[in-house]
Amino acid sequence: TEDIVVAYNLTWKSTNFKTILEWEPKPVNHVYTVQISHPQGDWKGKCFSVKETECDLTDEIVQDVRQTYSARVLSHWADAPSSTGEPVFTNSLQFTPYLETKLGQPIIQSFEQVGTKLNVTVQDAATLVRMKDKFLSLRDVFGQDLSYTLYYWKASSTGKKTAKTNTNQFLIDVDKGEDYCFHVQAVIPSRRTNQKSPESPIECTSQGKVMSRVMFFVIGALVIVAIIVIIILTVFLCKCKQARAKQGGKENAPLNFA
């Protein structure tokens, strides 16, 4: 008889608490069922009799992200009745979401450079963790454990500086009139692994471009005003000339002694 294939390479894939268990191999004549548990609970079945090699366990782990979970993948014949013996299975490594979920790439919500100050706001990433029917943000979940690092530099150079905050706001000193580029990274310093997120896309200020646009509009407006003034003066002078011409014609006309 053909032996049933046991799952292997069980791997937790988790970012911002979105958590999927993956494994190998692709099934041929068998299917998989996944079970999940924690030290205070019983095994709970998920993804029953599937031919996929992944199972979304997010809705289970978000109930308590500080809990430590174990999962196992059961292999059984696709056409076997549920009462046929004990299925073979493979256990996963333990997984603690609060300590191990990866931090997703942060997003810069807004930024503004006014004079010598650059204000950068980082958007709080949403998660599927709930509390009282409300989805929590990363900041809601991690609190002061979560910090952000800002890397910034003059657009005309490559020398980077850094700033850190335990909030979502940066207010840093910059040189007036200089353009700056920057990106941010989420960090949980207390972790042993998965401390840092990928860096956000680079954003840049445009002080020089703004000044150029302002000067363009100012010069354009002055040119338009000058043209209008010239036209008005030209019309005025023409009318004055015509009026003088008419006046001169009347003075030179012969007297009528009828």
Coordinates of C-alpha atoms in Angstrom, one line a residue:
T1 CA 0.0 0.0 0.0
E2 CA 1.1 3.6 -0.7
D3 CA 2.2 5.5 2.4
I4 CA 0.5 8.8 3.0
V5 CA 2.8 11.9 2.7
V6 CA 3.5 13.8 5.8
A7 CA 3.8 17.6 5.7
Y8 CA 7.2 19.2 6.3
N9 CA 8.8 22.6 6.3
L10 CA 6.0 24.1 8.4
T11 CA 6.6 27.9 8.4
W12 CA 4.8 30.8 10.1
K13 CA 4.5 33.8 7.8
S14 CA 3.2 36.8 9.7
T15 CA 3.3 40.6 9.0
N16 CA 1.4 43.1 11.1
F17 CA -0.4 40.1 12.7
K18 CA -1.7 38.8 9.4
T19 CA -0.6 35.2 9.9
I20 CA -0.5 32.2 7.6
L21 CA 1.0 28.8 8.1
E22 CA 2.7 27.3 5.1
W23 CA 4.1 23.8 4.4
E24 CA 5.1 21.3 1.8
P25 CA 4.5 19.2 -0.3
K26 CA 1.7 19.7 -2.8
P27 CA -0.8 16.8 -2.2
V28 CA -1.5 14.1 -4.8
N29 CA -3.9 11.6 -3.4
H30 CA -4.3 13.1 0.1
V31 CA -5.5 16.3 1.7
Y32 CA -4.6 18.3 4.8
T33 CA -6.3 19.6 7.9
V34 CA -4.8 22.2 10.1
Q35 CA -5.2 22.5 13.9
I36 CA -4.0 25.2 16.2
S37 CA -3.7 25.4 20.0
H38 CA -2.1 27.3 22.9
P39 CA -1.1 26.1 26.4
Q40 CA -4.5 27.0 27.9
G41 CA -6.6 25.6 25.1
D42 CA -7.5 22.5 23.1
W43 CA -6.7 21.8 19.5
K44 CA -9.0 23.6 17.1
G45 CA -9.5 22.5 13.5
K46 CA -8.9 25.0 10.6
C47 CA -8.8 24.6 6.9
F48 CA -10.4 21.2 6.7
S49 CA -9.5 18.6 4.0
V50 CA -7.7 21.2 1.8
K51 CA -5.4 20.6 -1.1
E52 CA -3.6 23.9 -0.6
T53 CA -0.4 24.1 1.3
E54 CA -1.2 27.1 3.4
C55 CA -3.8 28.1 6.0
D56 CA -4.8 31.5 7.3
L57 CA -4.7 31.5 11.1
T58 CA -5.1 35.2 11.6
D59 CA -8.6 35.1 13.2
E60 CA -7.2 32.7 15.8
I61 CA -4.0 34.4 16.8
V62 CA -5.5 38.0 17.0
Q63 CA -7.7 36.9 19.9
D64 CA -4.6 37.1 22.1
V65 CA -1.4 38.2 20.3
R66 CA 0.7 37.7 23.4
Q67 CA -0.2 34.1 23.6
T68 CA 2.2 31.4 22.3
Y69 CA 0.6 29.1 19.7
S70 CA 1.4 25.7 18.2
A71 CA -0.1 24.3 15.0
R72 CA 0.0 20.9 13.3
V73 CA -0.8 19.7 9.8
L74 CA -2.7 16.4 9.5
S75 CA -2.4 14.3 6.4
H76 CA -5.2 11.9 5.4
W77 CA -6.6 10.3 2.2
A78 CA -9.0 12.4 0.3
D79 CA -11.6 9.7 0.0
A80 CA -11.2 8.2 3.5
P81 CA -14.1 8.4 5.9
S82 CA -13.5 10.5 9.0
S83 CA -13.5 7.5 11.3
T84 CA -10.6 5.8 9.6
G85 CA -7.8 5.7 12.2
E86 CA -5.7 8.5 13.5
P87 CA -4.2 10.7 10.8
V88 CA -0.5 11.4 10.7
F89 CA 0.6 14.9 11.4
T90 CA 3.6 17.3 11.7
N91 CA 3.9 19.9 14.4
S92 CA 5.1 23.4 13.8
L93 CA 7.5 25.4 15.9
Q94 CA 5.8 27.6 18.5
F95 CA 4.8 31.1 17.5
T96 CA 4.2 34.2 19.7
P97 CA 2.7 36.9 17.5
Y98 CA 3.6 39.9 19.7
L99 CA 7.3 38.9 19.6
E100 CA 7.6 37.5 16.1
T101 CA 5.2 39.1 13.6
K102 CA 7.1 41.1 11.1
L103 CA 6.6 44.9 10.9
G104 CA 5.1 46.0 7.6
Q105 CA 6.6 48.8 5.5
P106 CA 5.5 52.1 7.1
I107 CA 3.9 54.9 5.1
I108 CA 4.7 58.6 5.4
Q109 CA 1.3 60.2 5.8
S110 CA 2.3 63.8 5.3
F111 CA 5.3 66.2 5.5
E112 CA 5.9 69.9 5.4
Q113 CA 9.0 72.0 5.4
V114 CA 8.5 75.6 6.7
G115 CA 11.7 77.6 7.0
T116 CA 14.2 75.7 9.2
K117 CA 11.7 73.1 10.4
L118 CA 10.7 69.8 8.7
N119 CA 7.5 68.1 10.1
V120 CA 7.0 64.4 9.1
T121 CA 4.0 62.4 10.1
V122 CA 4.0 58.5 9.9
Q123 CA 0.7 56.7 9.3
D124 CA -0.2 54.1 11.8
A125 CA -0.6 50.7 10.0
A126 CA -4.0 49.0 10.6
T127 CA -4.1 45.4 12.0
L128 CA -6.8 42.8 12.3
V129 CA -6.5 42.8 16.0
R130 CA -9.8 43.8 17.6
M131 CA -10.9 45.3 20.8
K132 CA -14.5 46.1 21.5
D133 CA -15.4 45.8 17.8
K134 CA -12.6 48.2 16.8
F135 CA -9.6 47.3 14.7
L136 CA -6.4 48.3 16.4
S137 CA -3.4 50.0 14.8
L138 CA 0.2 49.0 15.4
R139 CA 0.5 51.8 17.9
D140 CA -2.6 50.6 19.7
V141 CA -1.1 47.1 20.0
F142 CA 2.6 47.9 20.8
G143 CA 2.3 51.2 22.5
Q144 CA 5.6 52.6 23.6
D145 CA 7.4 49.4 22.5
L146 CA 7.0 50.8 18.9
S147 CA 9.3 53.5 17.7
Y148 CA 10.2 55.1 14.3
T149 CA 13.5 56.1 12.9
L150 CA 13.8 58.8 10.3
Y151 CA 16.7 58.9 7.9
Y152 CA 17.1 62.2 6.2
W153 CA 19.6 64.0 4.0
K154 CA 20.0 67.1 1.8
A155 CA 18.9 66.4 -1.7
S156 CA 22.2 67.7 -3.0
S157 CA 24.3 65.3 -0.9
T158 CA 24.4 61.7 0.4
G159 CA 25.3 62.2 4.0
K160 CA 22.4 60.8 6.1
K161 CA 21.3 61.9 9.5
T162 CA 18.8 60.0 11.8
A163 CA 16.1 61.0 14.3
K164 CA 14.0 58.8 16.5
T165 CA 10.6 59.1 18.1
N166 CA 8.2 57.0 20.2
T167 CA 5.2 58.8 18.6
N168 CA 4.3 59.2 14.9
Q169 CA 5.6 62.7 14.6
F170 CA 9.1 64.1 13.7
L171 CA 10.0 67.8 13.9
I172 CA 13.6 68.3 12.9
D173 CA 15.9 71.3 12.2
V174 CA 16.9 71.8 8.6
D175 CA 18.6 74.5 6.5
K176 CA 16.3 77.1 5.1
G177 CA 15.8 76.9 1.3
E178 CA 17.4 73.4 1.1
D179 CA 15.5 70.4 -0.2
Y180 CA 15.6 67.3 1.9
C181 CA 14.9 63.6 1.1
F182 CA 13.9 61.1 3.8
H183 CA 12.3 57.7 4.6
V184 CA 11.2 56.0 7.9
Q185 CA 11.5 52.6 9.5
A186 CA 9.4 51.1 12.3
V187 CA 11.5 49.6 15.1
I188 CA 10.7 47.5 18.2
P189 CA 14.1 47.7 20.1
S190 CA 13.1 45.2 22.8
R191 CA 12.8 42.3 20.4
R192 CA 15.6 39.8 19.7
T193 CA 14.4 39.2 16.1
N194 CA 12.3 41.0 13.5
Q195 CA 13.2 44.3 15.2
K196 CA 13.0 46.5 12.1
S197 CA 10.5 46.9 9.2
P198 CA 11.4 47.5 5.6
E199 CA 12.1 51.2 4.9
S200 CA 9.3 53.4 3.6
P201 CA 9.5 54.8 0.0
I202 CA 11.7 57.9 -0.2
E203 CA 10.0 61.3 -0.1
C204 CA 11.5 64.7 -0.9
T205 CA 10.7 68.3 -0.2
S206 CA 10.6 70.8 -3.0
Q207 CA 11.6 74.2 -1.6
G208 CA 13.6 75.1 -4.7
K209 CA 10.8 74.1 -7.1
V210 CA 8.2 76.0 -5.0
M211 CA 10.4 79.2 -5.1
S212 CA 10.9 78.7 -8.8
R213 CA 7.1 78.4 -9.4
V214 CA 6.5 81.5 -7.2
M215 CA 9.1 83.5 -9.1
F216 CA 7.6 82.3 -12.4
F217 CA 4.1 83.4 -11.4
V218 CA 5.4 86.8 -10.0
I219 CA 7.4 87.6 -13.1
G220 CA 4.5 86.4 -15.3
A221 CA 2.1 88.6 -13.4
L222 CA 4.5 91.6 -13.8
V223 CA 4.8 91.1 -17.5
I224 CA 1.0 90.9 -17.9
V225 CA 0.6 94.1 -15.9
A226 CA 3.2 95.8 -17.9
I227 CA 1.5 94.8 -21.2
I228 CA -1.8 96.0 -19.9
V229 CA -0.3 99.4 -18.9
I230 CA 1.4 99.7 -22.3
I231 CA -1.9 99.0 -24.1
I232 CA -3.8 101.5 -21.9
L233 CA -1.1 104.2 -22.5
T234 CA -1.1 103.5 -26.2
V235 CA -4.9 103.8 -26.5
F236 CA -4.8 107.0 -24.3
L237 CA -2.0 108.6 -26.5
C238 CA -3.9 107.7 -29.7
K239 CA -7.1 109.3 -28.4
C240 CA -5.2 112.4 -27.3
K241 CA -3.5 112.6 -30.7
Q242 CA -6.9 112.3 -32.5
A243 CA -8.4 114.9 -30.3
R244 CA -5.6 117.4 -31.0
A245 CA -6.0 116.7 -34.7
K246 CA -9.7 117.4 -34.7
Q247 CA -9.1 120.6 -32.7
G248 CA -6.5 121.8 -35.1
G249 CA -8.8 121.1 -38.1
K250 CA -11.5 123.3 -36.6
E251 CA -9.1 126.2 -36.0
N252 CA -7.8 126.1 -39.7
A253 CA -11.3 125.9 -41.3
P254 CA -12.4 129.1 -43.4
L255 CA -15.1 131.3 -41.8
N256 CA -18.5 131.1 -43.4
F257 CA -20.0 134.7 -44.1
A258 CA -23.3 133.6 -45.5

